[in-house]
Coordinates of C-alpha atoms in Angstrom, one line a residue:
Chain A
X7 CA 0.0 0.0 0.0
X8 CA 1.5 3.4 -1.0
X9 CA 1.4 6.5 1.2
X10 CA -1.5 7.8 -1.0
X11 CA -3.6 4.7 -0.3
X12 CA -2.8 5.1 3.4
X13 CA -4.2 8.6 3.3
X14 CA -7.3 7.5 1.5
X15 CA -8.3 4.8 3.9
X16 CA -9.8 5.7 7.3
X17 CA -8.8 2.4 8.7
X18 CA -5.5 1.9 10.5
X19 CA -3.9 -1.2 11.9
X20 CA -4.5 -0.1 15.5
X21 CA -8.2 0.1 14.9
X22 CA -8.6 -3.5 13.9
X23 CA -9.7 -4.1 17.6
X24 CA -9.4 -7.4 19.3
X25 CA -6.3 -6.3 21.1
X26 CA -6.0 -7.2 24.8
X27 CA -8.3 -5.1 26.9
X28 CA -9.6 -3.6 23.7
X29 CA -12.9 -2.6 25.3
X30 CA -11.2 0.3 27.1
X31 CA -7.7 0.5 25.7
X32 CA -7.6 1.4 22.1
X33 CA -3.9 1.4 21.4
X34 CA -0.4 1.1 22.7
X35 CA 2.4 3.2 21.4
X36 CA 6.2 3.2 22.0
X37 CA 8.5 5.7 20.4
X38 CA 12.2 6.4 20.8
X39 CA 14.1 9.6 19.9
X40 CA 17.5 9.3 18.2
X41 CA 19.9 11.8 16.8
X42 CA 22.8 11.4 14.4
X43 CA 26.3 12.2 15.7
X44 CA 27.9 15.2 14.0
X45 CA 24.7 16.9 12.9
X46 CA 22.9 19.8 14.6
X47 CA 19.5 18.9 15.9
X48 CA 16.7 19.5 13.3
X49 CA 15.6 23.0 14.5
X50 CA 19.1 24.3 13.6
X51 CA 19.6 22.1 10.5
X52 CA 20.0 23.8 7.1
X53 CA 17.9 22.4 4.3
X54 CA 20.9 20.8 2.7
X55 CA 22.0 19.0 5.9
X56 CA 18.5 18.0 6.6
X57 CA 18.4 16.3 3.2
X58 CA 21.7 14.5 4.2
X59 CA 20.0 13.2 7.3
X60 CA 17.0 11.9 5.4
X61 CA 19.3 10.3 2.9
X62 CA 21.4 8.6 5.6
X63 CA 18.2 7.2 7.1
X64 CA 17.0 6.1 3.7
X65 CA 20.3 4.1 3.2
X66 CA 20.1 2.6 6.7
X67 CA 16.6 1.4 5.9
X68 CA 17.9 -0.6 2.9
X69 CA 20.0 -2.6 5.3
X70 CA 19.1 -6.3 5.0
X71 CA 18.9 -7.0 8.7
X72 CA 16.3 -4.3 9.0
X73 CA 14.3 -5.5 6.0
X74 CA 14.2 -9.0 7.6
X75 CA 12.9 -7.7 10.8
X76 CA 10.6 -4.9 9.9
X77 CA 9.8 -5.5 6.2
X78 CA 10.0 -2.6 3.9
X79 CA 9.5 0.9 5.2
X80 CA 8.5 3.3 2.5
X81 CA 10.1 6.8 2.8
X82 CA 8.1 9.9 1.8
X83 CA 9.3 13.4 1.9
X84 CA 6.7 15.8 3.4
X85 CA 7.2 18.1 0.3
X86 CA 5.8 15.3 -1.9
X87 CA 2.4 15.6 -0.2
X88 CA -0.3 18.3 -0.3
X89 CA -1.0 20.3 2.9
X90 CA -4.3 18.4 3.3
X91 CA -2.6 15.0 2.9
X92 CA -0.1 16.0 5.6
X93 CA -3.0 17.0 7.9
X94 CA -4.7 13.6 7.4
X95 CA -1.5 11.9 8.5
X96 CA -1.7 13.9 11.7
X97 CA -5.3 12.9 12.3
X98 CA -4.4 9.3 11.8
X99 CA -1.7 9.7 14.4
X100 CA 1.0 8.7 12.0
X101 CA 2.8 12.0 12.2
X102 CA 2.9 14.8 14.8
X103 CA 1.8 18.4 14.0
X104 CA 5.5 19.3 14.2
X105 CA 6.1 17.6 10.8
X106 CA 3.8 20.2 9.2
X107 CA 6.1 23.1 9.9
X108 CA 9.3 23.5 7.8
X109 CA 8.0 20.4 6.0
X110 CA 10.7 20.7 3.4
X111 CA 13.2 19.3 5.9
X112 CA 11.0 16.4 7.0
X113 CA 10.1 12.9 6.0
X114 CA 8.2 9.9 7.1
X115 CA 9.1 6.2 6.7
X116 CA 6.1 4.0 7.0
X117 CA 5.4 0.3 7.0
X118 CA 2.3 -0.4 4.9
X119 CA 0.4 -1.8 7.9
X120 CA 1.0 1.5 9.7
X121 CA 2.3 -0.4 12.7
X122 CA 5.8 1.0 12.4
X123 CA 6.7 4.5 11.4
X124 CA 9.8 6.7 11.6
X125 CA 9.5 10.5 11.6
X126 CA 12.7 12.1 10.2
X127 CA 13.8 15.6 11.3
X128 CA 10.9 16.1 13.7
X129 CA 12.2 17.5 17.0
X130 CA 14.9 14.9 16.8
X131 CA 16.5 13.3 13.7
X132 CA 14.6 10.1 14.2
X133 CA 11.5 9.3 16.0
X134 CA 11.0 5.5 15.7
X135 CA 7.4 4.5 16.6
X136 CA 5.3 1.4 16.9
X137 CA 1.5 1.5 17.3
X138 CA -0.5 -1.6 18.2
X139 CA -4.1 -2.2 19.1
X140 CA -5.0 -2.9 22.7
X141 CA -2.6 -3.3 25.6
X142 CA 0.6 -4.5 24.0
X143 CA 3.4 -2.2 25.3
X144 CA 6.0 -5.0 25.6
X145 CA 5.5 -6.1 22.1
X146 CA 5.6 -2.5 20.8
X147 CA 8.9 -1.9 22.7
X148 CA 10.4 -5.2 21.3
X149 CA 9.6 -4.1 17.8
X150 CA 11.0 -0.6 18.3
X151 CA 14.1 -2.0 19.9
X152 CA 14.8 -4.3 17.0
X153 CA 14.5 -1.6 14.4
X154 CA 16.6 0.7 16.5
X155 CA 19.3 -2.0 16.7
X156 CA 19.1 -2.6 13.0
X157 CA 19.4 1.1 12.2
X158 CA 22.4 1.4 14.5
X159 CA 24.3 -1.0 12.2
X160 CA 24.6 1.9 9.8
X161 CA 23.9 5.1 11.7
X162 CA 26.1 6.7 14.3
X163 CA 23.9 7.9 17.2
X164 CA 24.6 10.9 19.5
X165 CA 25.1 9.1 22.8
X166 CA 26.8 10.0 26.1
X167 CA 27.7 7.7 29.0
X168 CA 26.0 9.9 31.5
X169 CA 23.0 11.3 29.7
X170 CA 22.3 8.3 27.4
X171 CA 20.7 9.1 24.0
X172 CA 21.0 12.8 23.4
X173 CA 17.9 14.6 22.3
X174 CA 17.0 18.2 21.3
X175 CA 14.8 18.6 24.4
X176 CA 16.3 17.6 27.7
X177 CA 12.9 16.1 28.8
X178 CA 13.5 13.2 26.3
X179 CA 17.2 12.5 27.1
X180 CA 18.3 9.1 28.4
X181 CA 16.2 6.3 26.9
X182 CA 14.6 8.8 24.5
X183 CA 11.5 6.6 25.0
X184 CA 7.9 7.7 25.4
X185 CA 5.5 4.9 25.9
X186 CA 1.8 5.6 25.9
X187 CA -1.7 4.0 25.9
X188 CA -4.9 5.5 24.5
X189 CA -7.8 5.0 26.9
X190 CA -11.5 5.4 26.4
X191 CA -12.8 6.4 29.9
X192 CA -16.5 7.4 29.7
X193 CA -17.3 5.6 32.9
X194 CA -14.8 7.5 35.0
X195 CA -15.9 10.7 33.4
X196 CA -19.6 10.0 34.1
X197 CA -19.1 9.2 37.8
X198 CA -16.9 12.3 38.1
X199 CA -13.8 10.4 39.1
X200 CA -11.6 11.0 36.1
X201 CA -10.0 14.1 37.7
X202 CA -9.1 12.3 40.9
X203 CA -7.7 9.3 39.1
X204 CA -5.6 11.4 36.7
X205 CA -4.3 13.6 39.4
X206 CA -2.9 10.6 41.2
X207 CA -1.3 9.3 38.1
X208 CA 0.5 12.5 37.4
X209 CA 2.1 12.2 40.9
X210 CA 3.6 8.9 39.8
X211 CA 5.6 10.3 36.9
X212 CA 3.0 9.9 34.1
X213 CA 1.2 12.5 32.1
X214 CA -2.3 12.5 30.7
X215 CA -3.4 14.3 27.6
X216 CA -6.5 14.6 25.3
X217 CA -6.6 12.3 22.2
X218 CA -5.1 14.6 19.6
X219 CA -1.8 15.2 21.3
X220 CA -0.6 18.4 22.8
X221 CA -2.8 21.4 22.9
X222 CA -6.2 19.8 22.5
X223 CA -8.9 18.8 25.0
X224 CA -10.0 15.3 25.7
X225 CA -12.4 14.8 22.8
X226 CA -14.7 11.8 23.1
X227 CA -13.5 10.8 26.5
X228 CA -10.3 9.6 25.0
X229 CA -7.2 10.0 27.1
X230 CA -3.5 9.4 26.4
X231 CA -1.4 8.3 29.2
X232 CA 2.4 8.3 28.9
X233 CA 5.6 8.3 30.9
X234 CA 7.2 11.6 31.9
X235 CA 10.6 10.5 33.0
X236 CA 13.1 9.2 30.4
X237 CA 16.4 9.4 32.4
X238 CA 17.5 7.1 35.2
X239 CA 15.2 4.2 34.5
X240 CA 15.7 1.4 32.0
X241 CA 13.2 1.0 29.1
X242 CA 11.8 -2.2 30.7
X243 CA 11.2 -0.5 34.0
X244 CA 9.3 2.3 32.4
X245 CA 7.2 -0.1 30.3
X246 CA 6.5 -2.2 33.4
X247 CA 5.3 0.7 35.5
X248 CA 3.2 2.1 32.8
X249 CA 1.7 -1.3 32.4
X250 CA 0.7 -1.6 36.0
X251 CA -0.7 2.0 36.3
X252 CA -2.7 1.3 33.1
X253 CA -4.1 -1.9 34.7
X254 CA -5.1 0.1 37.7
X255 CA -7.0 2.5 35.6
X256 CA -8.7 -0.3 33.6
X257 CA -9.9 -1.8 36.9
X258 CA -11.2 1.6 38.0
X259 CA -13.0 2.2 34.7
X260 CA -14.6 -1.3 34.8
X261 CA -15.8 -0.5 38.4
X262 CA -17.2 2.8 37.3
X263 CA -19.1 1.1 34.4
X264 CA -20.4 -1.5 36.7
X265 CA -21.6 1.1 39.2
X266 CA -23.3 3.0 36.5
X267 CA -25.1 -0.1 35.2
X268 CA -26.1 -0.9 38.7
X269 CA -27.1 2.5 40.0
X270 CA -27.9 4.6 37.0
X271 CA -29.0 2.1 34.4
X272 CA -32.0 4.1 33.1
X273 CA -30.0 7.3 32.7
X274 CA -27.2 5.4 31.1
X275 CA -29.5 3.6 28.6
X276 CA -31.2 6.9 27.9
X277 CA -27.9 8.7 27.2
X278 CA -26.7 5.9 24.9
X279 CA -30.0 5.5 23.1
X280 CA -30.3 9.3 22.5
X281 CA -26.8 9.5 21.2
X282 CA -27.3 6.5 18.9
X283 CA -30.6 7.9 17.6
X284 CA -28.9 11.3 17.0
X285 CA -26.0 9.8 15.1
X286 CA -28.4 7.7 13.0
X287 CA -30.8 10.5 12.1
X288 CA -29.1 13.9 12.5
X289 CA -28.8 15.9 9.3
X290 CA -25.9 18.0 10.6
X291 CA -23.4 17.3 13.3
X292 CA -20.2 19.1 14.5
X293 CA -16.9 17.3 15.0
X294 CA -17.0 17.8 18.7
X295 CA -20.5 16.5 19.1
X296 CA -19.8 13.5 16.9
X297 CA -16.9 12.5 19.1
X298 CA -19.0 12.8 22.2
X299 CA -21.9 10.8 20.8
X300 CA -19.7 8.2 19.3
X301 CA -18.1 7.8 22.7
X302 CA -21.6 7.2 24.3
X303 CA -22.5 4.7 21.7
X304 CA -19.2 2.9 22.1
X305 CA -19.9 2.6 25.8
X306 CA -23.4 1.3 25.1
X307 CA -22.0 -1.4 22.7
X308 CA -19.4 -2.5 25.2
X309 CA -22.0 -2.7 28.0
X310 CA -24.3 -4.6 25.6
X311 CA -27.0 -2.0 26.0
X312 CA -27.4 -1.8 22.3
X313 CA -26.5 -4.0 19.4
X314 CA -25.6 -3.1 15.9
X315 CA -22.3 -1.2 15.4
X316 CA -19.0 -2.8 16.4
X317 CA -16.4 -1.0 18.6
X318 CA -14.1 -1.0 15.5
X319 CA -16.6 0.7 13.4
X320 CA -17.1 3.4 16.0
X321 CA -13.3 4.0 16.4
X322 CA -13.1 4.2 12.6
X323 CA -15.9 6.8 12.5
X324 CA -14.0 8.8 15.1
X325 CA -11.2 9.2 12.6
X326 CA -13.4 9.4 9.5
X327 CA -15.4 12.3 10.8
X328 CA -12.4 14.5 11.5
X329 CA -12.6 17.6 9.3
X330 CA -9.5 17.0 7.1
X331 CA -10.4 13.5 6.3
X332 CA -13.9 14.5 5.2
X333 CA -12.5 17.4 3.2
X334 CA -10.1 15.1 1.5
X335 CA -12.8 12.7 0.5
X336 CA -14.5 15.5 -1.3
X337 CA -11.4 16.8 -2.9
X338 CA -12.3 20.4 -2.3
X339 CA -13.0 23.1 0.2
X340 CA -16.3 22.8 2.1
X341 CA -17.6 25.4 4.5
X342 CA -18.3 24.3 8.0
X343 CA -22.0 23.8 7.4
X344 CA -21.4 21.6 4.4
X345 CA -18.9 19.7 6.5
X346 CA -21.4 19.1 9.3
X347 CA -23.9 17.8 6.7
X348 CA -21.3 15.5 5.2
X349 CA -20.2 14.3 8.6
X350 CA -23.8 13.4 9.6
X351 CA -24.4 11.6 6.4
X352 CA -21.1 9.6 6.7
X353 CA -22.1 8.5 10.2
X354 CA -25.7 7.7 9.5
X355 CA -24.8 5.7 6.4
X356 CA -22.4 3.6 8.3
X357 CA -24.7 3.1 11.3
X358 CA -27.8 2.4 9.4
X359 CA -26.2 -0.2 7.2
X360 CA -24.6 -1.8 10.2
X361 CA -27.7 -2.4 12.2
Chain B
X11 CA -34.4 23.0 37.0
X12 CA -32.2 25.2 34.8
X13 CA -28.4 25.1 34.8
X14 CA -27.0 27.5 37.4
X15 CA -24.3 28.7 35.0
X16 CA -25.9 29.4 31.6
X17 CA -29.6 29.5 32.8
X18 CA -30.5 28.1 29.4
X19 CA -30.3 24.3 29.4
X20 CA -31.9 21.9 32.0
X21 CA -29.5 20.9 34.8
X22 CA -28.6 17.3 34.5
X23 CA -25.3 17.2 36.4
X24 CA -25.4 17.7 40.1
X25 CA -22.0 18.4 41.5
X26 CA -21.5 18.0 45.3
X27 CA -18.5 19.5 46.9
X28 CA -17.6 19.2 50.5
X29 CA -15.1 21.7 51.8
X30 CA -14.3 21.8 55.5
X31 CA -17.5 20.0 56.3
X32 CA -19.6 22.4 54.4
X33 CA -21.6 20.9 51.6
X34 CA -22.3 22.8 48.4
X35 CA -24.4 21.4 45.6
X36 CA -24.1 22.9 42.1
X37 CA -26.6 22.1 39.4
X38 CA -25.3 22.3 35.9
X39 CA -26.2 21.3 32.4
X40 CA -24.0 18.8 30.5
X41 CA -22.3 21.5 28.5
X42 CA -21.3 23.7 31.4
X43 CA -20.3 20.7 33.5
X44 CA -18.0 19.6 30.7
X45 CA -16.4 23.0 30.8
X46 CA -15.9 22.9 34.6
X47 CA -14.4 19.5 34.2
X48 CA -11.9 20.4 31.6
X49 CA -11.1 23.7 33.4
X50 CA -10.5 22.0 36.7
X51 CA -8.5 19.1 35.4
X52 CA -6.4 21.3 33.3
X53 CA -6.4 19.7 29.9
X54 CA -6.8 22.9 28.0
X55 CA -4.2 25.2 29.6
X56 CA -0.9 24.4 28.0
X57 CA 2.2 24.7 30.0
X58 CA 5.0 26.5 28.3
X59 CA 7.9 24.1 28.4
X60 CA 10.8 26.5 27.5
X61 CA 9.6 28.8 30.3
X62 CA 9.6 26.0 32.8
X63 CA 13.1 24.9 31.7
X64 CA 14.3 28.4 31.9
X65 CA 13.0 28.8 35.4
X66 CA 14.4 25.5 36.5
X67 CA 17.8 26.4 35.1
X68 CA 17.9 29.8 36.8
X69 CA 17.2 28.1 40.1
X70 CA 20.4 26.2 39.8
X71 CA 22.6 26.5 42.8
X72 CA 25.2 28.4 40.9
X73 CA 25.8 31.9 42.4
X74 CA 25.5 33.8 39.2
X75 CA 22.8 33.4 36.7
X76 CA 24.4 33.8 33.3
X77 CA 21.4 35.1 31.6
X78 CA 22.1 38.4 33.3
X79 CA 25.8 38.1 32.6
X80 CA 25.5 38.3 28.9
X81 CA 29.2 39.2 28.5
X82 CA 30.4 36.0 29.9
X83 CA 27.8 33.8 28.3
X84 CA 29.4 31.0 26.5
X85 CA 28.2 29.3 23.4
X86 CA 28.5 25.7 22.2
X87 CA 31.6 25.6 20.0
X88 CA 29.9 23.2 17.6
X89 CA 26.6 24.8 16.9
X90 CA 26.8 28.2 18.6
X91 CA 23.8 27.6 20.9
X92 CA 23.9 29.9 23.9
X93 CA 22.2 29.3 27.2
X94 CA 19.8 32.1 26.7
X95 CA 18.8 30.6 23.3
X96 CA 18.2 27.3 25.0
X97 CA 16.0 28.8 27.7
X98 CA 14.1 30.6 24.9
X99 CA 13.4 27.6 22.8
X100 CA 13.7 24.7 25.4
X101 CA 15.9 22.9 22.8
X102 CA 19.6 22.3 22.7
X103 CA 21.4 22.7 19.4
X104 CA 23.4 19.5 19.0
X105 CA 24.9 16.6 20.9
X106 CA 28.0 18.6 21.8
X107 CA 25.8 21.0 23.8
X108 CA 25.4 18.3 26.4
X109 CA 29.1 18.3 27.0
X110 CA 29.5 22.0 26.8
X111 CA 26.7 22.8 29.3
X112 CA 27.2 19.7 31.4
X113 CA 27.6 21.5 34.7
X114 CA 24.4 23.4 34.2
X115 CA 22.4 20.5 32.8
X116 CA 23.2 18.0 35.5
X117 CA 21.0 19.8 38.2
X118 CA 18.4 20.5 35.5
X119 CA 18.2 16.7 34.7
X120 CA 17.8 15.9 38.4
X121 CA 14.9 18.3 38.5
X122 CA 13.2 17.0 35.5
X123 CA 13.9 13.3 35.8
X124 CA 15.0 12.8 39.4
X125 CA 18.2 11.5 38.1
X126 CA 21.2 12.6 36.0
X127 CA 22.5 9.3 34.8
X128 CA 21.3 7.0 32.1
X129 CA 20.2 3.5 33.1
X130 CA 18.7 2.2 29.9
X131 CA 19.8 0.8 26.6
X132 CA 23.3 1.4 25.1
X133 CA 24.0 1.4 21.4
X134 CA 25.3 -2.1 20.4
X135 CA 28.0 -1.0 17.9
X136 CA 29.2 2.4 19.2
X137 CA 28.3 2.0 22.9
X138 CA 32.0 1.7 23.9
X139 CA 32.7 2.3 27.6
X140 CA 29.0 2.7 28.4
X141 CA 28.4 -0.8 27.3
X142 CA 31.1 -2.2 29.6
X143 CA 29.7 -0.1 32.5
X144 CA 26.3 -1.5 31.9
X145 CA 27.7 -5.1 31.7
X146 CA 29.5 -4.6 35.0
X147 CA 26.3 -3.4 36.6
X148 CA 24.4 -6.4 35.4
X149 CA 27.1 -8.8 36.6
X150 CA 27.2 -7.2 40.0
X151 CA 23.5 -7.9 40.2
X152 CA 24.0 -11.5 39.2
X153 CA 26.8 -11.7 41.8
X154 CA 24.5 -10.6 44.5
X155 CA 21.9 -13.2 43.5
X156 CA 24.5 -15.9 43.3
X157 CA 25.7 -15.1 46.9
X158 CA 22.1 -15.1 48.1
X159 CA 21.6 -18.5 46.5
X160 CA 24.9 -19.6 48.2
X161 CA 26.4 -20.6 44.8
X162 CA 29.8 -19.5 45.8
X163 CA 31.7 -21.1 42.9
X164 CA 29.7 -19.1 40.4
X165 CA 30.0 -16.0 42.6
X166 CA 33.8 -16.2 42.7
X167 CA 33.9 -16.6 38.9
X168 CA 31.6 -13.6 38.5
X169 CA 33.8 -11.6 40.9
X170 CA 36.9 -12.3 38.9
X171 CA 35.2 -11.4 35.6
X172 CA 33.9 -8.1 37.1
X173 CA 37.4 -7.3 38.4
X174 CA 38.8 -7.9 34.9
X175 CA 36.3 -5.6 33.3
X176 CA 36.9 -2.9 35.8
X177 CA 40.6 -3.0 35.2
X178 CA 40.0 -2.7 31.5
X179 CA 37.9 0.4 32.1
X180 CA 40.3 2.1 34.4
X181 CA 43.3 1.1 32.2
X182 CA 41.6 2.8 29.4
X183 CA 42.1 -0.1 27.0
X184 CA 38.6 -0.5 25.8
X185 CA 37.8 -3.1 23.3
X186 CA 34.9 -2.2 21.2
X187 CA 34.1 -5.2 19.1

């Protein structure tokens, strides 16, 4: 599958569902930051040197060891894509918004199943990332680790005995690793416990963000939990503690859902049913409302209050109804009202054929 | 009952707060409750990372802050990044910056990470000394376990191997293979 096909399809590997704890935990992600020795970090890199970095990575990707382990990774320079196509890659979580600025310096290497990607010249020269459905942090780390080893056959990394892998921002130095899980926590939000739970987590060296990365609120009750500290602990230690904190939250969310079913079943069924009806029959719907209603319906499906759509379909709709993706499907500019109409139609078509 | 905040939509969320034994109930609609929630839990306000780094750096126990001493401000010989540039952007310029600003970065690292020394992976091919150090650390751990299991023969062998590695480190002859 080429990068253009990737952009055209709303589905991503991580949405396939069926991952462990998939009812609450949508995806696990591990990324490491690496820089090449002898080159300034990307924000100080001239265009010509940036191209040299991209080329060095491209050569390293042709290494046979790497091909055996990770299959082919296709490299695409950001300048080869339209602004809209780049935005879609952001909405699909394949690149960060950072790759949109000074895009002439930047590139993306992607495996066709979208599980493995490498951002080149983002904040660091390389950001190697693995994204898997459900709770699979260990597996994600193993994959990233293998690719990192294979790349190191050819590339000289900036590394220091004391500080470990050197990164542009000192908050990433050491392992350069950020591990995260994406959680759907409607239960905790509804019983008003999410704040307390998340406040506790932040005391343990983890951070919580809304779904679409930095600078956006938690749309659709989706939260991203990741490690804060990268220096002084081994990768395995970080993965293990994130795993156990995540399991705690899963237990709490399940308890909240159980309590809701037990104590507020009528209100819950009403909320789910209203949202389902609205999604099925609304003629116009905003992106924010769509996310909220899809979250309600997803909860309803998981608690078996309604039948029809599958969790995967709902996750897919959460991506499909983002503005850029819709815009791309229409190959043109739409005003916000037209977008809302198109969004409502996309959702109702999917839900009415599903059940 | 209408929402106490917007007075437009029906209140569906009843928020009970107990402060010092005093109970207060707020009746809100879903929309306003959502805003209160996001506001209180701080998802929207974004913290400015460079500013925090700058403030952490200026709290370093050094007597003089070099942001005020612009004349003596040093810059990284490799990429030219200065400390004030770093505190502006929150980003270092290149790998050499870490060596150049080492004295100042150590305390900053301890503030951010609670540690200033790497304990994780080491590059296989170019790891050099760091690889040996990590190996020694692992062997010492094995030694402790061997002693605990009273496997003294294995422990003695490990001890000898550790000694040999340590000599290699201090002697400076460092075999990268």
